[in-house]
mmCIF file of C-alpha atoms in Angstrom:
data_model
loop_
_atom_site.group_PDB
_atom_site.id
_atom_site.type_symbol
_atom_site.label_atom_id
_atom_site.label_comp_id
_atom_site.label_asym_id
_atom_site.label_seq_id
_atom_site.Cartn_x
_atom_site.Cartn_y
_atom_site.Cartn_z
ATOM 1 C CA MET A 1233 8.843 -11.004 5.778
ATOM 2 C CA LYS A 1234 10.618 -7.438 6.043
ATOM 3 C CA ILE A 1235 9.054 -4.528 4.181
ATOM 4 C CA LEU A 1236 10.598 -1.138 3.203
ATOM 5 C CA ALA A 1237 7.507 1.246 3.064
ATOM 6 C CA VAL A 1238 7.998 4.665 1.750
ATOM 7 C CA ALA A 1239 5.992 7.787 1.056
ATOM 8 C CA ASP A 1240 5.690 11.405 0.471
ATOM 9 C CA GLU A 1241 9.208 12.355 0.961
ATOM 10 C CA GLU A 1242 12.335 11.365 -0.855
ATOM 11 C CA GLU A 1243 15.042 11.027 2.052
ATOM 12 C CA ALA A 1244 18.385 11.817 1.420
ATOM 13 C CA SER A 1245 19.556 8.636 3.916
ATOM 14 C CA LEU A 1246 17.938 6.452 1.468
ATOM 15 C CA TRP A 1247 19.119 8.372 -1.820
ATOM 16 C CA ASP A 1248 21.880 10.611 -1.622
ATOM 17 C CA TYR A 1249 23.573 8.917 1.381
ATOM 18 C CA TYR A 1250 22.348 5.247 0.739
ATOM 19 C CA SER A 1251 24.050 2.576 2.644
ATOM 20 C CA PRO A 1252 23.285 -1.334 2.074
ATOM 21 C CA ARG A 1253 22.822 -1.299 5.980
ATOM 22 C CA MET A 1254 19.725 0.632 6.185
ATOM 23 C CA THR A 1255 17.779 -2.009 3.993
ATOM 24 C CA GLU A 1256 19.593 -5.363 4.951
ATOM 25 C CA GLY A 1257 17.035 -8.257 4.869
ATOM 26 C CA VAL A 1258 14.542 -6.485 3.103
ATOM 27 C CA ASP A 1259 12.157 -8.511 0.997
ATOM 28 C CA LEU A 1260 9.849 -6.154 -0.395
ATOM 29 C CA ILE A 1261 9.765 -2.107 -1.193
ATOM 30 C CA ILE A 1262 6.186 -0.666 -1.149
ATOM 31 C CA GLY A 1263 5.429 3.015 -2.205
ATOM 32 C CA CYS A 1264 2.389 4.582 -0.875
ATOM 33 C CA GLY A 1265 2.418 7.412 -2.941
ATOM 34 C CA ASP A 1266 3.606 11.058 -3.822
ATOM 35 C CA LEU A 1267 7.245 10.074 -4.545
ATOM 36 C CA LYS A 1268 9.345 10.748 -7.775
ATOM 37 C CA ALA A 1269 9.392 7.774 -10.069
ATOM 38 C CA LYS A 1270 13.131 7.882 -10.111
ATOM 39 C CA TYR A 1271 13.468 7.778 -6.315
ATOM 40 C CA LEU A 1272 11.513 4.220 -6.495
ATOM 41 C CA GLU A 1273 13.337 3.228 -9.251
ATOM 42 C CA PHE A 1274 16.772 3.758 -7.398
ATOM 43 C CA LEU A 1275 15.388 1.855 -4.423
ATOM 44 C CA THR A 1276 14.245 -1.046 -6.012
ATOM 45 C CA THR A 1277 17.859 -1.232 -8.132
ATOM 46 C CA VAL A 1278 19.992 -0.864 -5.165
ATOM 47 C CA VAL A 1279 18.144 -2.984 -2.505
ATOM 48 C CA ASN A 1280 17.428 -5.324 -5.291
ATOM 49 C CA GLN A 1281 14.153 -6.484 -4.252
ATOM 50 C CA PRO A 1282 10.669 -6.224 -5.991
ATOM 51 C CA LEU A 1283 8.684 -2.814 -5.817
ATOM 52 C CA LEU A 1284 4.828 -2.762 -5.282
ATOM 53 C CA TYR A 1285 3.261 0.856 -5.277
ATOM 54 C CA VAL A 1286 0.087 2.959 -5.268
ATOM 55 C CA PRO A 1287 -0.019 6.590 -6.767
ATOM 56 C CA GLY A 1288 -0.612 9.498 -4.342
ATOM 57 C CA ASN A 1289 -2.860 12.756 -5.490
ATOM 58 C CA HIS A 1290 0.440 14.363 -6.733
ATOM 59 C CA ASP A 1291 1.598 11.374 -9.090
ATOM 60 C CA GLN A 1292 -0.075 12.639 -12.450
ATOM 61 C CA ARG A 1293 3.206 12.025 -13.998
ATOM 62 C CA TYR A 1294 2.722 8.307 -13.434
ATOM 63 C CA VAL A 1295 0.100 8.405 -16.099
ATOM 64 C CA GLN A 1296 2.967 8.891 -18.524
ATOM 65 C CA ASP A 1297 5.956 8.050 -16.738
ATOM 66 C CA PRO A 1298 5.671 5.426 -13.935
ATOM 67 C CA PRO A 1299 8.309 3.802 -12.026
ATOM 68 C CA GLU A 1300 10.230 1.517 -14.295
ATOM 69 C CA GLY A 1301 10.729 -2.035 -12.529
ATOM 70 C CA GLY A 1302 8.001 -1.626 -10.337
ATOM 71 C CA ILE A 1303 4.388 -3.005 -10.008
ATOM 72 C CA ASP A 1304 1.161 -0.585 -9.968
ATOM 73 C CA ILE A 1305 -1.336 -2.760 -7.479
ATOM 74 C CA ASP A 1306 -3.905 0.270 -7.508
ATOM 75 C CA GLY A 1307 -7.404 -1.332 -7.684
ATOM 76 C CA GLN A 1308 -6.141 -4.822 -7.099
ATOM 77 C CA VAL A 1309 -5.252 -7.461 -5.114
ATOM 78 C CA TYR A 1310 -1.733 -8.819 -5.324
ATOM 79 C CA ASP A 1311 -0.150 -12.120 -4.165
ATOM 80 C CA PHE A 1312 3.134 -11.680 -2.839
ATOM 81 C CA HIS A 1313 4.645 -15.136 -1.708
ATOM 82 C CA GLY A 1314 1.431 -15.614 0.000
ATOM 83 C CA LEU A 1315 1.034 -12.039 1.280
ATOM 84 C CA ARG A 1316 -2.160 -10.917 0.049
ATOM 85 C CA ILE A 1317 -1.816 -7.126 -0.715
ATOM 86 C CA LEU A 1318 -4.770 -4.834 -1.691
ATOM 87 C CA GLY A 1319 -3.934 -1.660 -3.327
ATOM 88 C CA LEU A 1320 -5.903 1.587 -3.077
ATOM 89 C CA GLY A 1321 -4.212 4.605 -4.378
ATOM 90 C CA GLY A 1322 -5.270 8.247 -4.294
ATOM 91 C CA SER A 1323 -6.779 10.772 -2.081
ATOM 92 C CA ARG A 1324 -10.029 12.569 -1.294
ATOM 93 C CA LYS A 1325 -11.163 14.789 -4.241
ATOM 94 C CA TYR A 1326 -10.524 18.364 -4.076
ATOM 95 C CA ARG A 1327 -9.930 19.321 -7.768
ATOM 96 C CA ASN A 1328 -10.211 17.676 -10.914
ATOM 97 C CA GLY A 1329 -7.398 15.349 -11.961
ATOM 98 C CA PRO A 1330 -6.380 11.531 -11.479
ATOM 99 C CA PHE A 1331 -5.764 9.815 -8.469
ATOM 100 C CA MET A 1332 -8.501 11.582 -6.448
ATOM 101 C CA TYR A 1333 -12.010 10.205 -5.458
ATOM 102 C CA THR A 1334 -15.013 11.078 -3.601
ATOM 103 C CA GLU A 1335 -16.176 9.151 -0.702
ATOM 104 C CA ALA A 1336 -18.862 7.259 -2.850
ATOM 105 C CA GLU A 1337 -16.270 6.824 -5.512
ATOM 106 C CA MET A 1338 -13.602 5.026 -3.355
ATOM 107 C CA LYS A 1339 -16.406 2.853 -1.929
ATOM 108 C CA LYS A 1340 -17.533 1.605 -5.270
ATOM 109 C CA ARG A 1341 -13.611 0.956 -5.969
ATOM 110 C CA ILE A 1342 -13.845 -1.181 -2.748
ATOM 111 C CA ALA A 1343 -17.066 -2.889 -3.942
ATOM 112 C CA LYS A 1344 -15.427 -4.015 -7.094
ATOM 113 C CA LEU A 1345 -12.625 -5.682 -5.541
ATOM 114 C CA ASP A 1346 -14.925 -7.853 -3.104
ATOM 115 C CA ARG A 1347 -15.015 -10.856 -5.497
ATOM 116 C CA SER A 1348 -11.019 -10.829 -5.752
ATOM 117 C CA ILE A 1349 -10.700 -10.563 -2.069
ATOM 118 C CA ARG A 1350 -13.227 -13.628 -1.472
ATOM 119 C CA PHE A 1351 -11.434 -15.523 -3.955
ATOM 120 C CA MET A 1352 -8.169 -15.091 -2.291
ATOM 121 C CA ASN A 1353 -9.860 -15.761 0.820
ATOM 122 C CA GLY A 1354 -8.873 -12.543 2.613
ATOM 123 C CA ILE A 1355 -6.280 -10.007 2.682
ATOM 124 C CA ASP A 1356 -3.248 -9.250 4.867
ATOM 125 C CA VAL A 1357 -2.028 -5.858 4.051
ATOM 126 C CA VAL A 1358 -3.778 -2.983 2.402
ATOM 127 C CA VAL A 1359 -1.646 -0.255 0.658
ATOM 128 C CA ALA A 1360 -3.356 3.202 0.601
ATOM 129 C CA HIS A 1361 -2.278 6.915 0.077
ATOM 130 C CA ALA A 1362 -4.864 8.481 2.041
ATOM 131 C CA PRO A 1363 -5.666 7.385 5.682
ATOM 132 C CA VAL A 1364 -8.319 6.026 7.510
ATOM 133 C CA LYS A 1365 -10.898 8.518 8.457
ATOM 134 C CA GLY A 1366 -10.799 9.371 12.027
ATOM 135 C CA TYR A 1367 -7.259 7.983 12.436
ATOM 136 C CA GLY A 1368 -4.330 10.447 11.959
ATOM 137 C CA ASP A 1369 -6.077 12.344 9.053
ATOM 138 C CA LEU A 1370 -7.085 16.137 9.387
ATOM 139 C CA GLU A 1371 -10.077 18.361 8.789
ATOM 140 C CA ASP A 1372 -9.445 20.233 5.635
ATOM 141 C CA LEU A 1373 -10.841 18.032 2.763
ATOM 142 C CA PRO A 1374 -7.445 17.346 1.039
ATOM 143 C CA HIS A 1375 -6.295 15.357 3.685
ATOM 144 C CA GLN A 1376 -9.206 13.815 5.248
ATOM 145 C CA GLY A 1377 -9.398 9.919 5.280
ATOM 146 C CA PHE A 1378 -12.002 7.798 3.706
ATOM 147 C CA ASP A 1379 -14.841 6.337 6.104
ATOM 148 C CA CYS A 1380 -15.144 3.417 3.786
ATOM 149 C CA PHE A 1381 -11.873 2.179 4.736
ATOM 150 C CA ASN A 1382 -13.000 2.056 8.486
ATOM 151 C CA ASP A 1383 -15.620 -0.621 6.814
ATOM 152 C CA LEU A 1384 -12.976 -2.435 4.798
ATOM 153 C CA LEU A 1385 -10.827 -3.038 7.760
ATOM 154 C CA MET A 1386 -14.036 -4.243 10.025
ATOM 155 C CA LYS A 1387 -14.971 -6.649 7.286
ATOM 156 C CA TYR A 1388 -11.655 -8.180 6.398
ATOM 157 C CA HIS A 1389 -9.225 -7.646 9.263
ATOM 158 C CA PRO A 1390 -5.977 -7.359 7.470
ATOM 159 C CA GLN A 1391 -3.117 -7.073 9.672
ATOM 160 C CA VAL A 1392 -1.534 -3.960 8.214
ATOM 161 C CA PHE A 1393 -2.956 -0.766 6.631
ATOM 162 C CA LEU A 1394 -0.026 1.234 5.122
ATOM 163 C CA HIS A 1395 -0.646 5.094 4.043
ATOM 164 C CA GLY A 1396 1.027 8.447 3.399
ATOM 165 C CA HIS A 1397 -0.363 11.594 2.710
ATOM 166 C CA VAL A 1398 -0.782 13.324 6.025
ATOM 167 C CA HIS A 1399 3.020 14.469 6.651
ATOM 168 C CA GLN A 1400 4.970 14.706 9.789
ATOM 169 C CA ALA A 1401 5.162 18.523 9.463
ATOM 170 C CA TYR A 1402 1.320 18.835 8.962
ATOM 171 C CA THR A 1403 0.408 18.174 12.325
ATOM 172 C CA SER A 1404 1.864 18.167 15.813
ATOM 173 C CA GLU A 1405 -0.166 14.822 16.610
ATOM 174 C CA PHE A 1406 1.582 12.901 14.225
ATOM 175 C CA GLN A 1407 1.825 9.365 15.006
ATOM 176 C CA ARG A 1408 3.810 6.625 13.116
ATOM 177 C CA GLU A 1409 1.500 3.787 14.329
ATOM 178 C CA ARG A 1410 -2.306 3.516 15.346
ATOM 179 C CA GLU A 1411 -4.391 0.718 16.468
ATOM 180 C CA HIS A 1412 -7.654 0.026 14.652
ATOM 181 C CA PRO A 1413 -10.891 -1.373 16.362
ATOM 182 C CA SER A 1414 -10.444 -4.136 13.782
ATOM 183 C CA GLY A 1415 -7.139 -5.240 15.063
ATOM 184 C CA THR A 1416 -5.511 -3.629 12.077
ATOM 185 C CA ARG A 1417 -2.003 -1.664 12.582
ATOM 186 C CA LEU A 1418 -2.419 1.443 10.875
ATOM 187 C CA ILE A 1419 0.937 2.887 9.852
ATOM 188 C CA ASN A 1420 1.957 6.423 8.482
ATOM 189 C CA CYS A 1421 4.553 5.671 6.036
ATOM 190 C CA GLY A 1422 5.807 9.254 5.571
ATOM 191 C CA GLY A 1423 9.374 9.154 4.790
ATOM 192 C CA HIS A 1424 10.383 5.497 5.463
ATOM 193 C CA VAL A 1425 9.485 2.683 7.944
ATOM 194 C CA ILE A 1426 10.680 -0.930 8.135
ATOM 195 C CA ILE A 1427 7.748 -3.153 8.812
ATOM 196 C CA ASP A 1428 8.071 -6.957 9.932
ATOM 197 C CA ILE A 1429 5.310 -9.266 9.169
ATOM 198 C CA PRO A 1430 6.195 -12.643 10.943
ATOM 199 C CA GLU A 1431 6.345 -15.867 8.994
ATOM 200 C CA GLY A 1432 3.217 -18.013 9.607
ATOM 201 C CA SER A 1433 0.972 -14.891 10.424
ATOM 202 C CA TYR A 1434 -0.004 -14.993 6.670
ATOM 203 C CA PRO A 1435 -0.895 -18.101 4.433
ATOM 204 C CA GLU A 1436 1.984 -20.111 2.337
ATOM 205 C CA GLU A 1437 1.806 -19.479 -1.063
ATOM 206 C CA GLY A 1438 -0.965 -21.422 -2.521
ATOM 207 C CA HIS A 1439 -2.596 -22.355 0.879
ATOM 208 C CA THR A 1440 -4.933 -19.343 1.562
ATOM 209 C CA GLY A 1441 -7.937 -22.357 2.129
ATOM 210 C CA SER A 1442 -9.659 -20.981 -0.792
ATOM 211 C CA ARG A 1443 -9.889 -24.259 -2.985
ATOM 212 C CA PHE A 1444 -10.172 -22.623 -6.475
ATOM 213 C CA TYR A 1445 -7.587 -20.105 -5.689
ATOM 214 C CA ASP A 1446 -4.835 -22.474 -4.662
ATOM 215 C CA TRP A 1447 -5.493 -24.427 -7.179
ATOM 216 C CA TYR A 1448 -4.852 -21.700 -9.581
ATOM 217 C CA VAL A 1449 -1.431 -20.792 -8.037
ATOM 218 C CA GLY A 1450 -0.575 -24.455 -8.339
ATOM 219 C CA TRP A 1451 -1.502 -24.339 -11.867
ATOM 220 C CA LYS A 1452 0.806 -21.031 -12.334
ATOM 221 C CA LYS A 1453 3.788 -22.760 -10.881
ATOM 222 C CA LYS A 1454 3.466 -25.785 -13.083
ATOM 223 C CA ARG A 1455 3.579 -23.731 -16.223
#
């Protein structure tokens, strides 16, 4: 599966000067936060593929004006043709407002999703706005990562963790990709990045190994 992941910066090459060659073969668009709704709407229209997104700390406008044509996966596990995608938007809380959380609050959000993750027999991709604590984050509170993300990855070992929030202009130590001790690839999607997830590395739709969830998927298809 070929994924176009975007975050933080609307790129002219994907907007003002868009060419279909740039997104040829893309199956899914993922937004990791802090992007104009119109930008995401444009991408899902011209690429003509589904858009999944989570909000960033600057996306208060999404409360009243979310990106049309997209699916907000914040706080849920979404099954995209067998690829199990967990959404966890927002950043560390540094002022009052939506989409900002303390460490304890984010840990509680993850705990609420544990039943859904187990029901689907795991996760393949995590889509977040903030990074994992200790992996490409910064020392100032607004740009610190969440330590509970480390626990999440060590428990479920997803293939990929996608995030934004820490811009390339913020640090000379910017890395597009890092590896976590869990084996998960950590990818900073600032601007844009194309990610290939090989067929066969995640379950076929309705074949997760979870008896009840697979029955549920089959039942939905028959309706």
